[in-house]
Backbone as JSON, one array per atom type, in Angstrom:
{
  "sequence": "MDFSERRAAPRLDFASGARPVLALGERVAEVLDCSERGLRYRLDDEPAPAVGSEIIATIRFPSGALASVEGVVVRVQNQSVGVEFTGLWLSPELIEAEQRRLRGISREQPPETRHDHEAR",
  "N": [[-62.56, 86.51, -16.43], [-60.19, 86.5, -19.04], [-58.93, 89.55, -20.04], [-56.39, 90.27, -21.47], [-56.7, 88.77, -23.74], [-58.08, 90.36, -25.54], [-56.3, 92.49, -26.15], [-55.03, 94.69, -27.95], [-52.5, 96.01, -28.15], [-49.07, 95.88, -26.8], [-48.68, 95.76, -23.41], [-47.31, 97.3, -20.49], [-45.99, 96.29, -17.46], [-45.81, 97.61, -14.28], [-43.66, 97.56, -11.37], [-43.71, 98.03, -8.02], [-42.55, 101.02, -6.82], [-41.44, 101.5, -9.05], [-43.23, 102.9, -10.63], [-45.3, 104.56, -12.6], [-47.25, 107.7, -12.19], [-50.87, 108.67, -11.69], [-52.57, 111.41, -12.25], [-55.4, 112.5, -11.4], [-57.29, 115.15, -11.46], [-57.41, 116.34, -8.08], [-56.7, 114.34, -6.97], [-54.15, 111.33, -6.76], [-52.8, 108.37, -8.28], [-51.04, 105.2, -8.44], [-50.11, 103.89, -11.17], [-50.4, 100.89, -12.49], [-50.34, 99.02, -14.6], [-49.67, 99.99, -18.26], [-50.63, 100.71, -21.79], [-50.47, 101.55, -25.13], [-53.18, 102.24, -25.43], [-54.6, 101.89, -23.11], [-54.91, 101.83, -19.37], [-54.18, 100.59, -16.12], [-55.08, 101.55, -12.93], [-54.06, 101.61, -9.5], [-56.24, 101.54, -6.94], [-56.9, 103.11, -3.98], [-57.93, 104.11, -0.81], [-59.74, 105.49, -1.78], [-63.28, 106.16, -3.05], [-64.52, 103.86, -5.63], [-64.64, 104.57, -8.93], [-67.63, 104.73, -11.32], [-68.35, 102.28, -13.76], [-68.08, 103.28, -17.04], [-67.41, 105.94, -16.33], [-65.86, 108.94, -17.44], [-62.44, 109.85, -17.93], [-60.07, 112.56, -17.49], [-56.89, 112.91, -17.26], [-53.28, 113.0, -16.15], [-50.47, 111.48, -16.58], [-47.48, 110.73, -14.97], [-44.38, 109.81, -15.69], [-41.66, 107.73, -14.33], [-39.41, 108.58, -15.45], [-40.04, 111.09, -15.86], [-41.21, 112.16, -18.13], [-44.17, 113.37, -19.2], [-47.78, 112.7, -19.76], [-50.81, 113.28, -21.19], [-54.04, 112.19, -20.88], [-57.08, 110.63, -21.93], [-60.13, 109.06, -21.07], [-62.42, 106.03, -20.72], [-63.78, 104.26, -17.72], [-63.46, 101.2, -17.86], [-63.63, 98.97, -16.14], [-63.94, 97.85, -12.7], [-62.07, 96.34, -10.62], [-60.76, 93.73, -8.17], [-59.3, 96.1, -6.29], [-58.36, 97.95, -8.5], [-58.5, 99.84, -11.12], [-59.63, 99.87, -14.57], [-59.07, 101.49, -17.57], [-59.98, 102.56, -20.96], [-58.6, 104.08, -23.2], [-59.79, 106.93, -25.04], [-59.59, 109.31, -26.24], [-56.99, 111.07, -26.0], [-54.38, 109.23, -26.39], [-51.38, 107.01, -25.44], [-48.32, 107.67, -26.73], [-46.25, 105.54, -29.33], [-43.64, 105.98, -29.08], [-43.37, 106.86, -26.29], [-44.25, 104.67, -25.08], [-42.2, 102.83, -25.85], [-39.72, 104.01, -25.13], [-40.28, 103.7, -22.05], [-40.48, 100.93, -22.12], [-37.64, 100.53, -22.49], [-36.57, 101.72, -20.24], [-37.56, 100.16, -18.24], [-36.41, 97.63, -18.68], [-33.9, 98.53, -18.34], [-33.9, 98.91, -15.29], [-34.37, 96.11, -14.4], [-32.13, 94.95, -15.12], [-30.42, 96.25, -13.49], [-30.95, 94.85, -11.42], [-29.48, 92.9, -8.48], [-27.41, 90.06, -9.35], [-28.93, 86.63, -9.39], [-27.62, 84.57, -6.48], [-25.12, 82.34, -6.93], [-24.33, 78.85, -6.82], [-21.22, 77.55, -6.65], [-20.11, 74.48, -6.76], [-17.89, 73.62, -7.71], [-15.77, 74.93, -6.72], [-14.95, 73.95, -4.15]],
  "CA": [[-62.52, 86.57, -17.85], [-59.13, 87.19, -19.15], [-58.81, 90.63, -20.54], [-55.27, 90.06, -22.07], [-56.93, 87.9, -25.16], [-58.6, 91.35, -26.22], [-55.4, 93.65, -26.11], [-54.09, 95.01, -29.26], [-51.07, 96.83, -28.0], [-48.19, 95.29, -25.54], [-48.82, 96.13, -22.21], [-46.04, 97.44, -19.72], [-46.25, 96.05, -16.14], [-44.84, 98.36, -13.43], [-43.26, 96.97, -10.13], [-43.42, 98.94, -6.98], [-41.18, 101.5, -6.64], [-41.01, 102.13, -10.68], [-44.64, 103.01, -11.29], [-46.03, 105.95, -13.01], [-48.33, 108.24, -11.14], [-51.73, 109.34, -12.79], [-52.99, 112.54, -11.69], [-56.78, 112.78, -11.75], [-57.74, 116.3, -10.7], [-56.59, 116.33, -6.92], [-56.25, 112.58, -6.58], [-53.17, 110.75, -7.71], [-52.77, 106.89, -8.06], [-50.2, 104.47, -8.96], [-50.34, 103.06, -12.51], [-50.27, 99.35, -12.27], [-49.79, 98.75, -16.02], [-50.39, 100.53, -19.43], [-50.41, 100.18, -23.15], [-50.92, 102.69, -25.94], [-54.72, 102.51, -25.67], [-55.27, 101.91, -22.03], [-54.39, 101.49, -18.34], [-55.09, 100.05, -15.02], [-54.31, 101.93, -11.77], [-54.39, 101.18, -7.99], [-57.44, 102.08, -6.1], [-56.55, 102.9, -2.71], [-58.95, 104.18, 0.11], [-60.96, 106.55, -2.31], [-64.48, 105.57, -3.7], [-64.45, 103.43, -6.96], [-65.26, 105.19, -10.03], [-68.45, 104.1, -12.0], [-68.07, 101.73, -15.06], [-68.48, 104.2, -17.99], [-67.2, 107.05, -16.04], [-64.95, 109.63, -18.35], [-61.75, 110.44, -16.98], [-59.07, 113.01, -18.02], [-55.74, 112.73, -16.39], [-51.88, 113.34, -16.51], [-49.59, 110.53, -16.32], [-46.04, 111.24, -14.93], [-43.63, 108.73, -15.59], [-40.37, 108.1, -13.37], [-38.29, 109.18, -16.02], [-40.15, 112.7, -15.94], [-41.97, 112.28, -19.04], [-45.59, 113.66, -18.85], [-48.49, 112.25, -20.93], [-52.13, 113.6, -20.87], [-54.9, 111.12, -21.45], [-58.54, 110.73, -21.9], [-60.54, 107.63, -21.35], [-63.37, 105.95, -19.62], [-63.48, 103.44, -17.15], [-64.09, 99.9, -18.23], [-63.84, 97.93, -15.27], [-63.46, 98.07, -11.47], [-61.85, 94.78, -10.01], [-59.46, 93.45, -7.33], [-58.76, 97.07, -6.11], [-57.71, 98.54, -9.58], [-59.49, 100.57, -12.1], [-59.29, 99.67, -15.81], [-59.32, 102.42, -18.31], [-59.93, 102.48, -21.99], [-58.38, 105.69, -23.61], [-60.79, 107.49, -25.93], [-59.39, 110.48, -26.89], [-55.86, 111.12, -26.09], [-53.52, 108.12, -26.16], [-49.85, 107.21, -25.22], [-47.4, 107.24, -28.19], [-45.71, 104.28, -29.54], [-42.59, 106.04, -28.7], [-43.19, 106.7, -25.07], [-44.1, 103.21, -24.65], [-40.79, 102.26, -26.32], [-38.9, 104.54, -24.03], [-40.58, 103.0, -20.66], [-39.84, 99.39, -22.12], [-36.17, 100.62, -22.29], [-36.3, 101.99, -18.63], [-37.96, 99.16, -17.36], [-35.23, 96.44, -18.86], [-32.6, 98.81, -17.59], [-34.05, 98.26, -14.19], [-34.42, 94.59, -14.31], [-30.65, 94.55, -15.49], [-29.8, 96.68, -12.25], [-31.15, 93.87, -10.03], [-28.43, 92.0, -8.51], [-27.63, 88.65, -9.99], [-29.18, 85.48, -8.22], [-26.68, 84.04, -5.76], [-24.79, 81.16, -7.62], [-23.57, 78.14, -5.8], [-20.29, 77.0, -7.55], [-19.43, 73.45, -6.22], [-16.52, 73.12, -8.21], [-14.68, 75.85, -6.15], [-14.69, 73.35, -2.95]],
  "C": [[-61.21, 87.28, -18.09], [-58.98, 88.2, -20.33], [-57.43, 90.66, -21.68], [-55.67, 89.5, -23.54], [-57.34, 89.45, -25.74], [-57.6, 92.62, -26.49], [-54.79, 93.64, -27.43], [-52.97, 95.72, -29.27], [-50.28, 95.92, -26.64], [-48.69, 96.14, -24.41], [-47.68, 96.22, -21.18], [-46.69, 97.12, -18.39], [-45.21, 96.81, -15.41], [-44.52, 97.54, -11.92], [-43.37, 98.15, -9.24], [-42.41, 99.76, -6.9], [-40.7, 102.19, -8.02], [-42.26, 102.52, -11.16], [-44.8, 104.53, -11.5], [-47.16, 106.58, -11.98], [-49.07, 108.93, -12.01], [-52.3, 110.55, -11.64], [-54.51, 112.73, -12.23], [-57.31, 113.87, -10.66], [-56.79, 116.31, -9.32], [-56.15, 115.17, -6.3], [-55.13, 112.38, -7.48], [-53.22, 109.27, -7.17], [-51.73, 106.41, -8.69], [-50.65, 103.79, -10.06], [-49.63, 101.74, -12.34], [-49.64, 98.86, -13.58], [-50.47, 99.8, -17.07], [-49.94, 100.11, -20.73], [-50.55, 101.66, -23.77], [-52.35, 103.3, -25.86], [-55.52, 102.37, -24.11], [-54.4, 101.83, -20.4], [-54.75, 100.89, -17.33], [-54.33, 100.79, -13.91], [-54.69, 101.43, -10.45], [-55.38, 102.22, -7.38], [-57.2, 101.89, -4.89], [-57.9, 102.99, -1.82], [-60.19, 105.01, -0.68], [-62.07, 105.8, -2.88], [-64.27, 105.03, -5.31], [-65.24, 104.35, -7.75], [-66.32, 104.22, -10.51], [-67.62, 103.59, -13.28], [-68.65, 103.23, -15.81], [-68.21, 105.59, -17.7], [-66.01, 107.52, -17.02], [-63.84, 110.17, -17.52], [-60.68, 111.35, -18.05], [-58.05, 113.37, -17.1], [-54.3, 112.87, -17.11], [-51.26, 112.12, -16.08], [-48.14, 111.19, -15.98], [-45.06, 110.04, -14.71], [-42.48, 108.98, -14.83], [-39.24, 108.78, -14.3], [-38.33, 110.59, -16.44], [-40.9, 113.07, -17.19], [-43.55, 112.49, -18.5], [-46.67, 113.26, -20.23], [-49.9, 112.65, -20.41], [-52.98, 112.56, -21.5], [-56.16, 111.2, -21.18], [-59.09, 109.36, -22.07], [-61.75, 107.36, -20.58], [-63.22, 104.46, -18.93], [-64.42, 102.21, -17.45], [-64.51, 98.7, -17.59], [-63.39, 98.4, -13.97], [-63.32, 96.49, -10.84], [-60.57, 94.97, -9.24], [-58.57, 95.09, -6.76], [-57.77, 97.92, -7.24], [-58.71, 98.99, -10.67], [-58.8, 100.36, -13.47], [-59.83, 100.66, -16.84], [-59.06, 102.25, -19.76], [-59.58, 103.79, -22.6], [-59.17, 105.98, -24.97], [-60.65, 108.6, -26.81], [-57.97, 110.7, -27.02], [-55.0, 109.71, -25.61], [-52.05, 108.23, -25.89], [-49.28, 107.06, -26.33], [-46.7, 106.0, -27.92], [-44.36, 104.79, -28.83], [-42.38, 106.26, -27.37], [-43.19, 105.35, -24.55], [-42.97, 102.53, -24.59], [-39.8, 102.69, -25.12], [-39.11, 103.79, -22.59], [-40.17, 101.58, -21.09], [-38.45, 99.42, -22.03], [-35.76, 100.77, -20.84], [-36.54, 100.85, -17.85], [-37.11, 97.79, -17.78], [-34.07, 97.1, -18.09], [-32.85, 98.67, -16.3], [-34.08, 97.04, -13.7], [-32.91, 94.29, -14.67], [-29.75, 95.1, -14.28], [-29.89, 95.7, -10.92], [-29.63, 93.07, -9.75], [-28.41, 90.59, -8.89], [-28.03, 87.7, -9.01], [-27.64, 84.87, -7.8], [-26.52, 82.56, -6.29], [-23.98, 80.27, -6.61], [-22.56, 77.3, -6.93], [-19.68, 76.06, -6.59], [-17.94, 72.9, -6.77], [-15.14, 73.87, -7.37], [-14.44, 75.09, -4.75], [-13.65, 72.66, -2.93]]
}
C-alpha cells in the first residue's frame, strides 16, 4: 500500500549523514523522513515497538534545533517504524527551515562531470 496518498503534509526525506536523531528515552534512532504530522525512523537491532504503542520523544536536527513530539506507532515495515503525531507536532517553520537546510546540502554536492567534446 502506498502511504504517500494519505499524507496531508509534505514529507522531508533525509540522506544518510544528514539525518536528525530521535531520542526515545535511552535509545536513539535515525529519522529517515518526517513531516509536521509524523515521521519514520530506522529500526536497528532493537526490538520493534508494537503498532499502537505511544511514544514521547525528542528530535535533534543537524542544525541544532530540538523538537519534542508525541505520537503513536502506525506501522513497522522494512526495518523502519512509522509514527503519527498525536499531541506535539513539528511546526511548519521548523519544516521550512529543514527544507532550506536540505536544499543547501544538495547545492554543496559537486556538479556532475561534464564531457565537453568541443574542447578537443
